[in-house]
Amino acid sequence: AMYLLVTARKGISSLQLSKEIGITQKSAWFVLHRLREACGNDLTKLQGIVEIDETYVGGAEKGKWGREVESKAIIAIAAEEDGKGSGRIRLRRIADVSAESLLPFVREAVVPGTLVHTDGWKGYAGVKEAGFKHRVSIISASPDPAHVVMPRVHRTAALLKRWLLGTHQGGVKAHQLD
């Protein structure tokens, strides 16, 4: 099961695992849940230079633009810089994109005093006062697109969405993202 989990290019569902190793789907779900939990037990905080942004999971919403959402889940992402690549990553579902939701995520994910790189969203305004160094990139004022200015968090968001669509065929509900 572990081999199949780590070698599947798009992830593996419990149904697929149950067929591969000859157990019930319920047992396969339990095995996958335990393996994924074991893989994510490094709870040390991020340090160095950390990019932080948020993304939305869910389909298009009629009449809603930008950060306006009704049914989409909001995922906060923090990614350590490791040269040109990403180091460790933290993801968390948050209620909204206000400072009341974003700052606790930053405090839980990042070592105080670390350089936190965010976009110009007002929800990150209190990062410096919370004890972090803060670099702000105004994406709309930059000649480069967002995925160039903050590549690690945008790559993580793209991989998360691709995994949800590929493995779970988009059938994951917001409460299941935790």
PDB file of N, CA, C and O in Angstrom, residues 103 106-107 110-116 124-134:
ATOM      1  N   LEU A 103      -3.758  35.337  10.203  1.00  0.00           N
ATOM      2  CA  LEU A 103      -2.666  35.490  11.173  1.00  0.00           C
ATOM      3  C   LEU A 103      -2.490  34.283  12.085  1.00  0.00           C
ATOM      4  O   LEU A 103      -1.344  33.877  12.341  1.00  0.00           O
ATOM      5  N   VAL A 106      -0.477  31.834  10.096  1.00  0.00           N
ATOM      6  CA  VAL A 106       0.935  32.233  10.011  1.00  0.00           C
ATOM      7  C   VAL A 106       1.641  31.901  11.317  1.00  0.00           C
ATOM      8  O   VAL A 106       2.741  31.328  11.314  1.00  0.00           O
ATOM      9  N   ARG A 107       1.028  32.221  12.449  1.00  0.00           N
ATOM     10  CA  ARG A 107       1.649  31.944  13.760  1.00  0.00           C
ATOM     11  C   ARG A 107       1.874  30.448  13.987  1.00  0.00           C
ATOM     12  O   ARG A 107       2.873  30.048  14.575  1.00  0.00           O
ATOM     13  N   VAL A 110       4.772  29.185  11.017  1.00  0.00           N
ATOM     14  CA  VAL A 110       6.060  29.827  10.767  1.00  0.00           C
ATOM     15  C   VAL A 110       6.727  30.245  12.083  1.00  0.00           C
ATOM     16  O   VAL A 110       6.063  30.737  13.002  1.00  0.00           O
ATOM     17  N   VAL A 111       8.042  30.077  12.147  1.00  0.00           N
ATOM     18  CA  VAL A 111       8.842  30.497  13.303  1.00  0.00           C
ATOM     19  C   VAL A 111       8.858  32.022  13.369  1.00  0.00           C
ATOM     20  O   VAL A 111       9.091  32.687  12.351  1.00  0.00           O
ATOM     21  N   PRO A 112       8.622  32.609  14.549  1.00  0.00           N
ATOM     22  CA  PRO A 112       8.695  34.071  14.670  1.00  0.00           C
ATOM     23  C   PRO A 112      10.072  34.590  14.226  1.00  0.00           C
ATOM     24  O   PRO A 112      11.089  33.947  14.444  1.00  0.00           O
ATOM     25  N   GLY A 113      10.070  35.753  13.594  1.00  0.00           N
ATOM     26  CA  GLY A 113      11.302  36.347  13.092  1.00  0.00           C
ATOM     27  C   GLY A 113      11.635  35.954  11.660  1.00  0.00           C
ATOM     28  O   GLY A 113      12.531  36.504  11.045  1.00  0.00           O
ATOM     29  N   THR A 114      10.898  34.986  11.117  1.00  0.00           N
ATOM     30  CA  THR A 114      11.110  34.518   9.748  1.00  0.00           C
ATOM     31  C   THR A 114      10.623  35.561   8.759  1.00  0.00           C
ATOM     32  O   THR A 114       9.670  36.288   9.026  1.00  0.00           O
ATOM     33  N   LEU A 115      11.259  35.610   7.569  1.00  0.00           N
ATOM     34  CA  LEU A 115      10.805  36.490   6.497  1.00  0.00           C
ATOM     35  C   LEU A 115       9.604  35.844   5.813  1.00  0.00           C
ATOM     36  O   LEU A 115       9.716  34.776   5.229  1.00  0.00           O
ATOM     37  N   VAL A 116       8.449  36.503   5.909  1.00  0.00           N
ATOM     38  CA  VAL A 116       7.208  36.022   5.307  1.00  0.00           C
ATOM     39  C   VAL A 116       6.930  36.866   4.073  1.00  0.00           C
ATOM     40  O   VAL A 116       6.860  38.086   4.152  1.00  0.00           O
ATOM     41  N   TYR A 124      -3.065  40.294   5.462  1.00  0.00           N
ATOM     42  CA  TYR A 124      -1.694  40.071   5.921  1.00  0.00           C
ATOM     43  C   TYR A 124      -1.082  41.305   6.571  1.00  0.00           C
ATOM     44  O   TYR A 124       0.095  41.307   6.913  1.00  0.00           O
ATOM     45  N   ALA A 125      -1.863  42.368   6.749  1.00  0.00           N
ATOM     46  CA  ALA A 125      -1.332  43.634   7.258  1.00  0.00           C
ATOM     47  C   ALA A 125      -0.696  43.501   8.645  1.00  0.00           C
ATOM     48  O   ALA A 125       0.243  44.217   8.969  1.00  0.00           O
ATOM     49  N   GLY A 126      -1.157  42.592   9.486  1.00  0.00           N
ATOM     50  CA  GLY A 126      -0.633  42.457  10.841  1.00  0.00           C
ATOM     51  C   GLY A 126       0.525  41.493  10.992  1.00  0.00           C
ATOM     52  O   GLY A 126       0.950  41.198  12.110  1.00  0.00           O
ATOM     53  N   VAL A 127       1.083  41.015   9.896  1.00  0.00           N
ATOM     54  CA  VAL A 127       2.165  40.019   9.964  1.00  0.00           C
ATOM     55  C   VAL A 127       3.397  40.598  10.661  1.00  0.00           C
ATOM     56  O   VAL A 127       4.001  39.948  11.509  1.00  0.00           O
ATOM     57  N   LYS A 128       3.769  41.806  10.322  1.00  0.00           N
ATOM     58  CA  LYS A 128       4.956  42.427  10.926  1.00  0.00           C
ATOM     59  C   LYS A 128       4.750  42.630  12.430  1.00  0.00           C
ATOM     60  O   LYS A 128       5.647  42.340  13.225  1.00  0.00           O
ATOM     61  N   GLU A 129       3.574  43.111  12.815  1.00  0.00           N
ATOM     62  CA  GLU A 129       3.280  43.325  14.238  1.00  0.00           C
ATOM     63  C   GLU A 129       3.218  42.007  15.009  1.00  0.00           C
ATOM     64  O   GLU A 129       3.378  41.986  16.219  1.00  0.00           O
ATOM     65  N   ALA A 130       2.971  40.900  14.309  1.00  0.00           N
ATOM     66  CA  ALA A 130       2.912  39.582  14.948  1.00  0.00           C
ATOM     67  C   ALA A 130       4.303  38.987  15.175  1.00  0.00           C
ATOM     68  O   ALA A 130       4.422  37.871  15.682  1.00  0.00           O
ATOM     69  N   GLY A 131       5.360  39.712  14.783  1.00  0.00           N
ATOM     70  CA  GLY A 131       6.715  39.255  15.066  1.00  0.00           C
ATOM     71  C   GLY A 131       7.454  38.641  13.895  1.00  0.00           C
ATOM     72  O   GLY A 131       8.449  37.938  14.081  1.00  0.00           O
ATOM     73  N   PHE A 132       7.014  38.886  12.693  1.00  0.00           N
ATOM     74  CA  PHE A 132       7.658  38.335  11.504  1.00  0.00           C
ATOM     75  C   PHE A 132       8.215  39.469  10.659  1.00  0.00           C
ATOM     76  O   PHE A 132       7.697  40.580  10.670  1.00  0.00           O
ATOM     77  N   LYS A 133       9.267  39.177   9.908  1.00  0.00           N
ATOM     78  CA  LYS A 133       9.703  40.100   8.864  1.00  0.00           C
ATOM     79  C   LYS A 133       8.724  39.925   7.717  1.00  0.00           C
ATOM     80  O   LYS A 133       8.272  38.812   7.461  1.00  0.00           O
ATOM     81  N   HIS A 134       8.383  41.003   7.016  1.00  0.00           N
ATOM     82  CA  HIS A 134       7.308  40.905   6.027  1.00  0.00           C
ATOM     83  C   HIS A 134       7.726  41.552   4.722  1.00  0.00           C
ATOM     84  O   HIS A 134       8.050  42.734   4.691  1.00  0.00           O
TER      85      HIS A 134
END
